[in-house]
PDB file of C-alpha atoms in Angstrom:
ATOM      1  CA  UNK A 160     105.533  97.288 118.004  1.00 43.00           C
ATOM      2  CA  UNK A 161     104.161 100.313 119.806  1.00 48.00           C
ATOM      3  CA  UNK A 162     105.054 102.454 116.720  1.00 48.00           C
ATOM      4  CA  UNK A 163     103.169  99.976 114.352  1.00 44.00           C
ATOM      5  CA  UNK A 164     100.443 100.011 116.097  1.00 42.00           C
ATOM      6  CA  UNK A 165     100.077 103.602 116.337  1.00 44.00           C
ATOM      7  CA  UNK A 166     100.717 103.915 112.251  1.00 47.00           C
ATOM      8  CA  UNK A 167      97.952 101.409 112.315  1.00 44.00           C
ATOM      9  CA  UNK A 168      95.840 103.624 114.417  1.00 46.00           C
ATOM     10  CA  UNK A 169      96.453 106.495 112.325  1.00 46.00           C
ATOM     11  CA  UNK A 170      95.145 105.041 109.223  1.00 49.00           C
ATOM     12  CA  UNK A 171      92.187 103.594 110.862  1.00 50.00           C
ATOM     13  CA  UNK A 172      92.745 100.131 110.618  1.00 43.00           C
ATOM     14  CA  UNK A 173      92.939  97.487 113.123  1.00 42.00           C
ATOM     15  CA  UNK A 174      96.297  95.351 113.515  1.00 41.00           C
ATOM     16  CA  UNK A 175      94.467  92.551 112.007  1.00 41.00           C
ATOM     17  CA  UNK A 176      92.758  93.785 108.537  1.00 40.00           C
ATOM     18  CA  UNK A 177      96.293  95.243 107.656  1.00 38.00           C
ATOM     19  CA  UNK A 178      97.408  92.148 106.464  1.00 35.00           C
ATOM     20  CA  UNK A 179      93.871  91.177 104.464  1.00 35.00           C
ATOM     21  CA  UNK A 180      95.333  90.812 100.568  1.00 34.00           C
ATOM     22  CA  UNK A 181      93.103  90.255  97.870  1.00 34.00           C
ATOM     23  CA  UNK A 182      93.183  86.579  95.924  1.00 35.00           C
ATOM     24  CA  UNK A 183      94.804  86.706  92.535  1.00 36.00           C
ATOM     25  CA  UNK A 184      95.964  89.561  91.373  1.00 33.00           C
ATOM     26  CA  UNK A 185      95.202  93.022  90.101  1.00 33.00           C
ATOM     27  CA  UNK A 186      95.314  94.313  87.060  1.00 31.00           C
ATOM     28  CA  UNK A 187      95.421  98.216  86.321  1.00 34.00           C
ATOM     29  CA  UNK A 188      94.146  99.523  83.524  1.00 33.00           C
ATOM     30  CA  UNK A 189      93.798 103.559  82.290  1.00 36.00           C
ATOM     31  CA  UNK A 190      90.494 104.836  80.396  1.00 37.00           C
ATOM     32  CA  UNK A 191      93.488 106.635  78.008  1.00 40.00           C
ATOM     33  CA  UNK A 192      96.766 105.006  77.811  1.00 38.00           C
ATOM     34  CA  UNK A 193      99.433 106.996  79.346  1.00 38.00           C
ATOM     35  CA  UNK A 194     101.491 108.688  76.353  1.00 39.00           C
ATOM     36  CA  UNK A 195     104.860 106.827  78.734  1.00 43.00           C
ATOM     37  CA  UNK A 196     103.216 103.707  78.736  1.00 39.00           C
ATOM     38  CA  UNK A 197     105.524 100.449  78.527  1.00 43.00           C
ATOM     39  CA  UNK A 198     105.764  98.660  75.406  1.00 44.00           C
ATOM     40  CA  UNK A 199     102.513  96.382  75.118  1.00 42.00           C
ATOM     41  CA  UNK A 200     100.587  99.035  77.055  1.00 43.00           C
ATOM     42  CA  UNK A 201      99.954  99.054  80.640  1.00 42.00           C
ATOM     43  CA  UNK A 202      99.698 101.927  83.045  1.00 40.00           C
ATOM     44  CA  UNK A 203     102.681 103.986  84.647  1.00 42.00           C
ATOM     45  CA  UNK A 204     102.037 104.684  88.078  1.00 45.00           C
ATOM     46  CA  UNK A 205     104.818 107.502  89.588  1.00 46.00           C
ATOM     47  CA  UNK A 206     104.800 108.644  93.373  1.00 52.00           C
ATOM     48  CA  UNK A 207     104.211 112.177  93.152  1.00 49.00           C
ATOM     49  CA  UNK A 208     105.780 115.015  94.728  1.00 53.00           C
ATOM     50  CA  UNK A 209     104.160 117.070  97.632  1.00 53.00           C
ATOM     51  CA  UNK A 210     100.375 116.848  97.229  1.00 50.00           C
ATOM     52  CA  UNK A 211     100.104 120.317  98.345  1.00 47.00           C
ATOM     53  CA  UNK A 212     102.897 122.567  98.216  1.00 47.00           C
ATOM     54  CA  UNK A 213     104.012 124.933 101.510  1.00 44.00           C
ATOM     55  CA  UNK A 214     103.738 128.463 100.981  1.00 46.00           C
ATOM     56  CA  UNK A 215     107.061 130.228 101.404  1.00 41.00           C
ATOM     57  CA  UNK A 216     107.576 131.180 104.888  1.00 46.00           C
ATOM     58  CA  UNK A 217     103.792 129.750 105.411  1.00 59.00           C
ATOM     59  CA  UNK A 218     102.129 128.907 108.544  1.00 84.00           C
ATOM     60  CA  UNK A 219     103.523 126.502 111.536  1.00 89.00           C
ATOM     61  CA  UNK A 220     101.592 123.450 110.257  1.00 90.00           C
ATOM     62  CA  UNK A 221     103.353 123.828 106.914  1.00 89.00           C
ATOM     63  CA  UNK A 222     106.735 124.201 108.705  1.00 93.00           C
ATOM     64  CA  UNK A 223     105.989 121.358 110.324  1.00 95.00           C
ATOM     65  CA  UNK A 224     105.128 118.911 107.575  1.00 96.00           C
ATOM     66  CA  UNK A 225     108.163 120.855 105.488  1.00 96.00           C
ATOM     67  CA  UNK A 226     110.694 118.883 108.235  1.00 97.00           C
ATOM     68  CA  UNK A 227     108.836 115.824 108.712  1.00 97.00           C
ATOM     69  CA  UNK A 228     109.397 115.955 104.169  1.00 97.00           C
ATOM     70  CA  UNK A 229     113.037 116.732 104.941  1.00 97.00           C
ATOM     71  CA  UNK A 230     113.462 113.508 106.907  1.00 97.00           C
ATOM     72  CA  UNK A 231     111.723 111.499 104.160  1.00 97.00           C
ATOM     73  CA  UNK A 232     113.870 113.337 102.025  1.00 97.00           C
ATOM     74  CA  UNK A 233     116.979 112.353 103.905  1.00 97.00           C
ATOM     75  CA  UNK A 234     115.484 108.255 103.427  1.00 96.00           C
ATOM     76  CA  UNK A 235     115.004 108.534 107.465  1.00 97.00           C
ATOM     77  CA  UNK A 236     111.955 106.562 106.891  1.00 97.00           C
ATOM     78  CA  UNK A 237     111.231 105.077 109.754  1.00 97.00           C
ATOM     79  CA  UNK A 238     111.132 109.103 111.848  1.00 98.00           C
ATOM     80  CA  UNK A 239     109.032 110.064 108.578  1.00 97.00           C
ATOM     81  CA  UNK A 240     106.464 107.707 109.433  1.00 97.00           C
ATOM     82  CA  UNK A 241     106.817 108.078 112.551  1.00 97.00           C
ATOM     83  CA  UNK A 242     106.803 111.770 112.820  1.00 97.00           C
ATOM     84  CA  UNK A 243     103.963 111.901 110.484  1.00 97.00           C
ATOM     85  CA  UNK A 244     101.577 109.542 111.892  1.00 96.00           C
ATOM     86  CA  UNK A 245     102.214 112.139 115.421  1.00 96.00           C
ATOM     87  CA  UNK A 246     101.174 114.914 113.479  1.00 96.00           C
ATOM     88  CA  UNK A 247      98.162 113.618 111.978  1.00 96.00           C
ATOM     89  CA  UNK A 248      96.801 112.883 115.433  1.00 95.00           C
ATOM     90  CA  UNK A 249      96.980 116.615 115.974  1.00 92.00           C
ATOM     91  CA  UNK A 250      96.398 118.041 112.711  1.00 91.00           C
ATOM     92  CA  UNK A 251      94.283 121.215 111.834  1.00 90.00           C
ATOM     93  CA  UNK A 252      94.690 122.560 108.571  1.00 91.00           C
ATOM     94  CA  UNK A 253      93.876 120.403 105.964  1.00 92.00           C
ATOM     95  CA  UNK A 254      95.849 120.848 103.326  1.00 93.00           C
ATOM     96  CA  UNK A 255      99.148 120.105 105.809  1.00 94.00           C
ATOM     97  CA  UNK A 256      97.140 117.294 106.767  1.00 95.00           C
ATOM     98  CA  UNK A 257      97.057 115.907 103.138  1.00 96.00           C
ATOM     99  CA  UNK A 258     100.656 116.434 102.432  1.00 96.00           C
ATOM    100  CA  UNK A 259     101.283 114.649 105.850  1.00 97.00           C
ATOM    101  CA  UNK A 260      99.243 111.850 104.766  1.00 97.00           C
ATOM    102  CA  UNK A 261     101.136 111.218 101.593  1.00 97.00           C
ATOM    103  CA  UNK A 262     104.509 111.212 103.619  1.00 97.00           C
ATOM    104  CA  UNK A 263     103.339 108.258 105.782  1.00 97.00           C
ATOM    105  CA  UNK A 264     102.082 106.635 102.770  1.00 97.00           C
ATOM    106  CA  UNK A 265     105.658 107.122 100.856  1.00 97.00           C
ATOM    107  CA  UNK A 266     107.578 106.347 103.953  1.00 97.00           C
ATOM    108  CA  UNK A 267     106.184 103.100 104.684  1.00 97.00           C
ATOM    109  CA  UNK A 268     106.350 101.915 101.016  1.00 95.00           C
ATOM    110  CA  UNK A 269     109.979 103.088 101.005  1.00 95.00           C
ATOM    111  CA  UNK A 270     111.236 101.523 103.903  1.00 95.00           C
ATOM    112  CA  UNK A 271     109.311  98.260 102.710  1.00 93.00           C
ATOM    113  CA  UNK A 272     106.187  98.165 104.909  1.00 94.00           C
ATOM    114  CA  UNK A 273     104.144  96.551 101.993  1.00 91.00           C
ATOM    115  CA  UNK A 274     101.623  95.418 104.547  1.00 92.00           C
ATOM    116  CA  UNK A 275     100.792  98.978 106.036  1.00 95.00           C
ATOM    117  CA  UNK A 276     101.043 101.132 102.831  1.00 96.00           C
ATOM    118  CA  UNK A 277      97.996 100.220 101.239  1.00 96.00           C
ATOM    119  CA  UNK A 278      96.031 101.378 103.389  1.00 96.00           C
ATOM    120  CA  UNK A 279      98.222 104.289 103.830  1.00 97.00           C
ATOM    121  CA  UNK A 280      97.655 104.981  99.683  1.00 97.00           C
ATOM    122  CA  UNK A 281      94.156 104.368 100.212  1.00 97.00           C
ATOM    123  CA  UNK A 282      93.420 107.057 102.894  1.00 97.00           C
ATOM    124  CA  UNK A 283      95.106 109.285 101.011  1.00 97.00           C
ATOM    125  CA  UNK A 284      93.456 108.625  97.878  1.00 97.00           C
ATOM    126  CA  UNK A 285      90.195 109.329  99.680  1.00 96.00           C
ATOM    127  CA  UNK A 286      91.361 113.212 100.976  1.00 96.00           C
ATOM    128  CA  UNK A 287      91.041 113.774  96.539  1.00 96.00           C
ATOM    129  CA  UNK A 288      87.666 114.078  94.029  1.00 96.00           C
ATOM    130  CA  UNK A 289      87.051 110.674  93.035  1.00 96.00           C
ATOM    131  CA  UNK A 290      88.411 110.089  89.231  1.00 94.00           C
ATOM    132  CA  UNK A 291      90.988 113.561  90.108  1.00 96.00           C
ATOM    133  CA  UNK A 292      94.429 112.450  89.069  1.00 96.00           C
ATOM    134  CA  UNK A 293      95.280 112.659  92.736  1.00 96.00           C
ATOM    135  CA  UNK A 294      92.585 109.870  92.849  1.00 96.00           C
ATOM    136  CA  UNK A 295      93.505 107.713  90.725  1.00 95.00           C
ATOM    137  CA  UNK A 296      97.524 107.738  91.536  1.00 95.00           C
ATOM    138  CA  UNK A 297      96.867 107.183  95.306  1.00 96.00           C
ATOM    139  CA  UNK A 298      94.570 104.315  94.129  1.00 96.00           C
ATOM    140  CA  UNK A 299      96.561 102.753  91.441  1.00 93.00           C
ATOM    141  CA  UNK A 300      99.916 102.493  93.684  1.00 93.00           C
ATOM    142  CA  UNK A 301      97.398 101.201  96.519  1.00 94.00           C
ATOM    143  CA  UNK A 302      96.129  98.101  94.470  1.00 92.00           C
ATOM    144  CA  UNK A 303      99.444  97.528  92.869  1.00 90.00           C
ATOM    145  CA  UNK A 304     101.226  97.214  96.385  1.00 91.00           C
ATOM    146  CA  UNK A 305      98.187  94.780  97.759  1.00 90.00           C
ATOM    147  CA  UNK A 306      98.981  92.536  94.940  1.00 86.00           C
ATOM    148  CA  UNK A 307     102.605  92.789  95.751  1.00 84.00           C
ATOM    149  CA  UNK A 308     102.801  91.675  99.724  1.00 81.00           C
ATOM    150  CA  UNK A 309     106.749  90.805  98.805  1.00 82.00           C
ATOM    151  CA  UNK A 310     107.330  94.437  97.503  1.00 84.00           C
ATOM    152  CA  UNK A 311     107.993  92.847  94.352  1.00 81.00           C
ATOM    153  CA  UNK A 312     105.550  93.211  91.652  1.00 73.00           C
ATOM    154  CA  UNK A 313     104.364  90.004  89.060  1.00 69.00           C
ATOM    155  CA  UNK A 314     101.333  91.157  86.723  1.00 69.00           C
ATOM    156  CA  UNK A 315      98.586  88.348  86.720  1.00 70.00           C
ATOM    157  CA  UNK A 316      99.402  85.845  84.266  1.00 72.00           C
ATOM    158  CA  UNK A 317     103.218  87.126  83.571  1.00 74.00           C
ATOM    159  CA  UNK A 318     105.912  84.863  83.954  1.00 72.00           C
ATOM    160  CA  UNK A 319     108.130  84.890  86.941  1.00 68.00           C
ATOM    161  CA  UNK A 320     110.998  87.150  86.464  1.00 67.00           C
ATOM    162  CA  UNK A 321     114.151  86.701  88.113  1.00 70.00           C
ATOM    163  CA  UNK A 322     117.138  89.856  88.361  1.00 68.00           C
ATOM    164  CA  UNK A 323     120.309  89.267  86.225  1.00 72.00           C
ATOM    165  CA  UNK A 324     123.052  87.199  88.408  1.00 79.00           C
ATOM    166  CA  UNK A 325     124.692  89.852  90.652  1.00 76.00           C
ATOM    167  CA  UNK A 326     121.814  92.761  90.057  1.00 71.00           C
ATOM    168  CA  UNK A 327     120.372  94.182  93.005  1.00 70.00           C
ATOM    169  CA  UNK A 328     116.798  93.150  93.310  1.00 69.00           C
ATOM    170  CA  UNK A 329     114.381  95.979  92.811  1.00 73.00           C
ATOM    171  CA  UNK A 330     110.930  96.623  94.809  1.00 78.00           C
ATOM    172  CA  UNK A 331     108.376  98.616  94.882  1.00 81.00           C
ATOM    173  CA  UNK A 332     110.017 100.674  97.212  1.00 81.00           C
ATOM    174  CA  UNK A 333     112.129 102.181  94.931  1.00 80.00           C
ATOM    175  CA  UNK A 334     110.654 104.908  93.215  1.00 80.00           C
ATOM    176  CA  UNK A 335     111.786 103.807  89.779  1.00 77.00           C
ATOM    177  CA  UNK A 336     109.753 100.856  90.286  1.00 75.00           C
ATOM    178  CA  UNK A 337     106.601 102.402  90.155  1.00 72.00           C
ATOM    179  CA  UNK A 338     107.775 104.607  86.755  1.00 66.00           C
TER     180      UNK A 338
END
């Protein structure tokens, strides 16, 4: 509890508005179709890699972020989150800061916090120029995992759609749901 909380207090949010969905659904839509977009059009949201990449050898702040990446990396989630949301409360350099940003958002969506990552994707999205790419990723995988409290995602109006007998079920916190 003492972890959530403090995740909670890194984004900014009080325990309470975390769970605050919208009604109905949302629906996504690009100003230029994707060229990979799914047969009857859409948008194709991806997680991306590092926001900001670590200069070889670069400072401590970058070695820092570089293991608490390694852990995500490793699918040690919950330390990723955890050792993120530590280092944001001490950050300096800003573009560390970023990167560490998008590893809490990424490890809370991958270990299934579909409640916290939101606002996780939202914070981030705000560190970019509004309309950047960065922008509208961050803000595109935030709305789609608001309308998806269960992790798994329904478009408005689409008809329920259960896995094959004996298929794994797939959510959003699998990266190949997003693609």
């Amino acid at each position: 509890m003492k972890r959530m909380l403090t995740i909670l207090a890194v984004l900014g949010i009080a325990a309470g508005a975390a769970s605050a969905a919208p009604a109905g659904g949302v629906t996504i839509t690009p100003s230029n179709p994707a060229p990979a977009a799914p047969a009857g059009g859409g948008v194709v949201i991806t997680p991306s890699g590092p926001a900001t990449p670590a200069a070889p050898g670069g400072s401590e702040e970058a070695q820092k972020v570089a293991a608490i990446q390694a852990l995500l990396t490793a699918g040690e989630f919950d330390k990723a989150a955890e050792q993120a949301g530590a280092y944001l409360r001490t950050a300096r350099d800003d573009a560390a800061k970023t990167e560490a940003m998008r590893i809490l958002a990424e490890a809370l969506r991958k270990k299934g916090d579909f409640r916290l990552a939101p606002a996780a994707y939202l914070r981030l999205r705000e560190r970019f120029e509004k309309g950047s790419d960065d922008y509208v990723r961050y803000d595109g995988i935030a709305e789609v995992l608001k309308a998806s409290p269960t992790g798994v995602y329904q478009p408005p109006g689409a008809p329920p759609v259960k896995p094959a007998p004996g298929a794994p079920a797939v959510t959003l916190a699998d990266d190949g749901a997003l693609a």
